[in-house]
């Protein structure tokens, strides 16, 4: 199993550009999430999904869109990048609530918005 | 709302014990977790504790849970330089679909 994969690893954007961060998992996990990690802020939940076709907002959803057309993929879209979106983005997946919510993390995408 | 608090830095000498503390707000969380993040990598689950337990021991790791005070701690015995990392405390979100993380404690181990 490859686990959770994310592409790209690094990305530099100009303000106003759009892009999609890719996330895929091969563990047949129902739950998938996107977090952003900023210095001194820990990880904050952006969006999550409990299954194909079902998504919901987390703590910091503004400026981001998600969709979940398959169990395996959960892309994160930045519609119009802003410098405040400079961060490290982590995708995670889990079986769900049972037996416990162990999240498996991808290696992260480091995004810089100029 | 849901919130998890941790101290930001801890520095210890190799061979000493490390204790990382955490306080959380959601008393309905079924499990509480400790994740470890090594430089340039994603997070990995280190250990977890079921909310009806007071203590869990796993080799060099001891987790203590005080539900009354909503306090969680992680003790690492015989700390090694390879333990240098950021340690995150986490609880289940109220919806149970993701985790609420603390800001992370950076553990620095000197030889």
PDB file of N, CA and C in Angstrom, chain A residues 7-45:
ATOM      1  N   UNK A   7       0.317  15.362  -4.002  1.00  0.00           N
ATOM      2  CA  UNK A   7       1.111  16.048  -5.017  1.00  0.00           C
ATOM      3  C   UNK A   7       0.555  17.444  -5.218  1.00  0.00           C
ATOM      4  N   UNK A   8       1.409  18.434  -5.521  1.00  0.00           N
ATOM      5  CA  UNK A   8       2.865  18.336  -5.537  1.00  0.00           C
ATOM      6  C   UNK A   8       3.438  18.414  -4.120  1.00  0.00           C
ATOM      7  N   UNK A   9       4.741  18.266  -3.978  1.00  0.00           N
ATOM      8  CA  UNK A   9       5.388  18.432  -2.677  1.00  0.00           C
ATOM      9  C   UNK A   9       5.633  19.901  -2.373  1.00  0.00           C
ATOM     10  N   UNK A  10       5.938  20.651  -3.404  1.00  0.00           N
ATOM     11  CA  UNK A  10       6.200  22.086  -3.260  1.00  0.00           C
ATOM     12  C   UNK A  10       5.474  22.816  -4.388  1.00  0.00           C
ATOM     13  N   UNK A  11       5.008  24.038  -4.078  1.00  0.00           N
ATOM     14  CA  UNK A  11       4.360  24.840  -5.098  1.00  0.00           C
ATOM     15  C   UNK A  11       4.489  26.306  -4.728  1.00  0.00           C
ATOM     16  N   UNK A  12       4.804  27.121  -5.736  1.00  0.00           N
ATOM     17  CA  UNK A  12       4.816  28.569  -5.557  1.00  0.00           C
ATOM     18  C   UNK A  12       3.765  29.156  -6.501  1.00  0.00           C
ATOM     19  N   UNK A  13       2.900  29.988  -5.956  1.00  0.00           N
ATOM     20  CA  UNK A  13       1.846  30.621  -6.743  1.00  0.00           C
ATOM     21  C   UNK A  13       1.943  32.130  -6.605  1.00  0.00           C
ATOM     22  N   UNK A  14       1.383  32.808  -7.579  1.00  0.00           N
ATOM     23  CA  UNK A  14       1.220  34.252  -7.457  1.00  0.00           C
ATOM     24  C   UNK A  14      -0.194  34.537  -6.953  1.00  0.00           C
ATOM     25  N   UNK A  15      -0.338  35.639  -6.253  1.00  0.00           N
ATOM     26  CA  UNK A  15      -1.660  36.027  -5.756  1.00  0.00           C
ATOM     27  C   UNK A  15      -2.672  36.028  -6.898  1.00  0.00           C
ATOM     28  N   UNK A  16      -3.812  35.392  -6.639  1.00  0.00           N
ATOM     29  CA  UNK A  16      -4.885  35.352  -7.627  1.00  0.00           C
ATOM     30  C   UNK A  16      -4.898  34.092  -8.487  1.00  0.00           C
ATOM     31  N   UNK A  17      -3.797  33.358  -8.503  1.00  0.00           N
ATOM     32  CA  UNK A  17      -3.775  32.117  -9.277  1.00  0.00           C
ATOM     33  C   UNK A  17      -4.602  31.052  -8.577  1.00  0.00           C
ATOM     34  N   UNK A  18      -5.021  30.073  -9.356  1.00  0.00           N
ATOM     35  CA  UNK A  18      -5.759  28.951  -8.797  1.00  0.00           C
ATOM     36  C   UNK A  18      -4.945  27.678  -8.985  1.00  0.00           C
ATOM     37  N   UNK A  19      -5.191  26.713  -8.127  1.00  0.00           N
ATOM     38  CA  UNK A  19      -4.537  25.422  -8.277  1.00  0.00           C
ATOM     39  C   UNK A  19      -5.279  24.374  -7.449  1.00  0.00           C
ATOM     40  N   UNK A  20      -4.959  23.127  -7.737  1.00  0.00           N
ATOM     41  CA  UNK A  20      -5.546  22.002  -7.019  1.00  0.00           C
ATOM     42  C   UNK A  20      -4.444  21.179  -6.386  1.00  0.00           C
ATOM     43  N   UNK A  21      -4.573  20.941  -5.087  1.00  0.00           N
ATOM     44  CA  UNK A  21      -3.690  20.029  -4.380  1.00  0.00           C
ATOM     45  C   UNK A  21      -4.338  18.641  -4.413  1.00  0.00           C
ATOM     46  N   UNK A  22      -3.551  17.683  -4.851  1.00  0.00           N
ATOM     47  CA  UNK A  22      -4.093  16.330  -5.002  1.00  0.00           C
ATOM     48  C   UNK A  22      -3.813  15.482  -3.766  1.00  0.00           C
ATOM     49  N   UNK A  23      -4.769  14.633  -3.442  1.00  0.00           N
ATOM     50  CA  UNK A  23      -4.619  13.685  -2.350  1.00  0.00           C
ATOM     51  C   UNK A  23      -5.291  12.380  -2.749  1.00  0.00           C
ATOM     52  N   UNK A  24      -4.605  11.280  -2.512  1.00  0.00           N
ATOM     53  CA  UNK A  24      -5.180   9.978  -2.807  1.00  0.00           C
ATOM     54  C   UNK A  24      -4.767   8.993  -1.721  1.00  0.00           C
ATOM     55  N   UNK A  25      -5.667   8.035  -1.450  1.00  0.00           N
ATOM     56  CA  UNK A  25      -5.343   6.967  -0.495  1.00  0.00           C
ATOM     57  C   UNK A  25      -5.816   5.635  -1.060  1.00  0.00           C
ATOM     58  N   UNK A  26      -5.061   4.592  -0.736  1.00  0.00           N
ATOM     59  CA  UNK A  26      -5.378   3.265  -1.267  1.00  0.00           C
ATOM     60  C   UNK A  26      -5.743   2.293  -0.158  1.00  0.00           C
ATOM     61  N   UNK A  27      -6.249   2.810   0.952  1.00  0.00           N
ATOM     62  CA  UNK A  27      -6.581   1.973   2.110  1.00  0.00           C
ATOM     63  C   UNK A  27      -8.086   1.783   2.262  1.00  0.00           C
ATOM     64  N   UNK A  28      -8.855   2.250   1.298  1.00  0.00           N
ATOM     65  CA  UNK A  28     -10.309   2.149   1.321  1.00  0.00           C
ATOM     66  C   UNK A  28     -10.917   2.837   2.544  1.00  0.00           C
ATOM     67  N   UNK A  29     -10.282   3.950   2.937  1.00  0.00           N
ATOM     68  CA  UNK A  29     -10.790   4.710   4.075  1.00  0.00           C
ATOM     69  C   UNK A  29     -11.983   5.555   3.659  1.00  0.00           C
ATOM     70  N   UNK A  30     -12.970   5.606   4.543  1.00  0.00           N
ATOM     71  CA  UNK A  30     -14.141   6.430   4.257  1.00  0.00           C
ATOM     72  C   UNK A  30     -13.886   7.905   4.545  1.00  0.00           C
ATOM     73  N   UNK A  31     -13.169   8.155   5.627  1.00  0.00           N
ATOM     74  CA  UNK A  31     -12.989   9.540   6.071  1.00  0.00           C
ATOM     75  C   UNK A  31     -11.702  10.108   5.487  1.00  0.00           C
ATOM     76  N   UNK A  32     -11.794  11.339   4.970  1.00  0.00           N
ATOM     77  CA  UNK A  32     -10.606  12.050   4.520  1.00  0.00           C
ATOM     78  C   UNK A  32     -10.713  13.501   4.956  1.00  0.00           C
ATOM     79  N   UNK A  33      -9.561  14.120   5.205  1.00  0.00           N
ATOM     80  CA  UNK A  33      -9.539  15.484   5.751  1.00  0.00           C
ATOM     81  C   UNK A  33      -8.377  16.257   5.156  1.00  0.00           C
ATOM     82  N   UNK A  34      -8.533  17.562   5.137  1.00  0.00           N
ATOM     83  CA  UNK A  34      -7.443  18.460   4.790  1.00  0.00           C
ATOM     84  C   UNK A  34      -7.170  19.367   5.983  1.00  0.00           C
ATOM     85  N   UNK A  35      -5.880  19.465   6.338  1.00  0.00           N
ATOM     86  CA  UNK A  35      -5.431  20.349   7.401  1.00  0.00           C
ATOM     87  C   UNK A  35      -4.385  21.297   6.827  1.00  0.00           C
ATOM     88  N   UNK A  36      -4.266  22.441   7.450  1.00  0.00           N
ATOM     89  CA  UNK A  36      -3.124  23.302   7.168  1.00  0.00           C
ATOM     90  C   UNK A  36      -2.328  23.488   8.462  1.00  0.00           C
ATOM     91  N   UNK A  37      -1.010  23.566   8.295  1.00  0.00           N
ATOM     92  CA  UNK A  37      -0.132  23.708   9.448  1.00  0.00           C
ATOM     93  C   UNK A  37       0.649  24.990   9.307  1.00  0.00           C
ATOM     94  N   UNK A  38       0.504  25.853  10.275  1.00  0.00           N
ATOM     95  CA  UNK A  38       1.213  27.122  10.296  1.00  0.00           C
ATOM     96  C   UNK A  38       2.023  27.216  11.583  1.00  0.00           C
ATOM     97  N   UNK A  39       3.170  27.887  11.545  1.00  0.00           N
ATOM     98  CA  UNK A  39       4.019  27.974  12.744  1.00  0.00           C
ATOM     99  C   UNK A  39       3.241  28.526  13.933  1.00  0.00           C
ATOM    100  N   UNK A  40       3.340  27.830  15.057  1.00  0.00           N
ATOM    101  CA  UNK A  40       2.677  28.289  16.276  1.00  0.00           C
ATOM    102  C   UNK A  40       1.181  28.109  16.291  1.00  0.00           C
ATOM    103  N   UNK A  41       0.624  27.518  15.212  1.00  0.00           N
ATOM    104  CA  UNK A  41      -0.842  27.368  15.130  1.00  0.00           C
ATOM    105  C   UNK A  41      -1.266  25.907  15.137  1.00  0.00           C
ATOM    106  N   UNK A  42      -0.323  24.997  15.081  1.00  0.00           N
ATOM    107  CA  UNK A  42      -0.696  23.592  15.022  1.00  0.00           C
ATOM    108  C   UNK A  42      -1.362  23.260  13.704  1.00  0.00           C
ATOM    109  N   UNK A  43      -2.217  22.258  13.713  1.00  0.00           N
ATOM    110  CA  UNK A  43      -2.960  21.859  12.519  1.00  0.00           C
ATOM    111  C   UNK A  43      -4.401  22.329  12.655  1.00  0.00           C
ATOM    112  N   UNK A  44      -4.907  22.909  11.606  1.00  0.00           N
ATOM    113  CA  UNK A  44      -6.291  23.364  11.608  1.00  0.00           C
ATOM    114  C   UNK A  44      -7.043  22.697  10.457  1.00  0.00           C
ATOM    115  N   UNK A  45      -8.226  22.246  10.753  1.00  0.00           N
ATOM    116  CA  UNK A  45      -9.022  21.496   9.789  1.00  0.00           C
ATOM    117  C   UNK A  45      -9.661  22.438   8.778  1.00  0.00           C
TER     118      UNK A  45
END
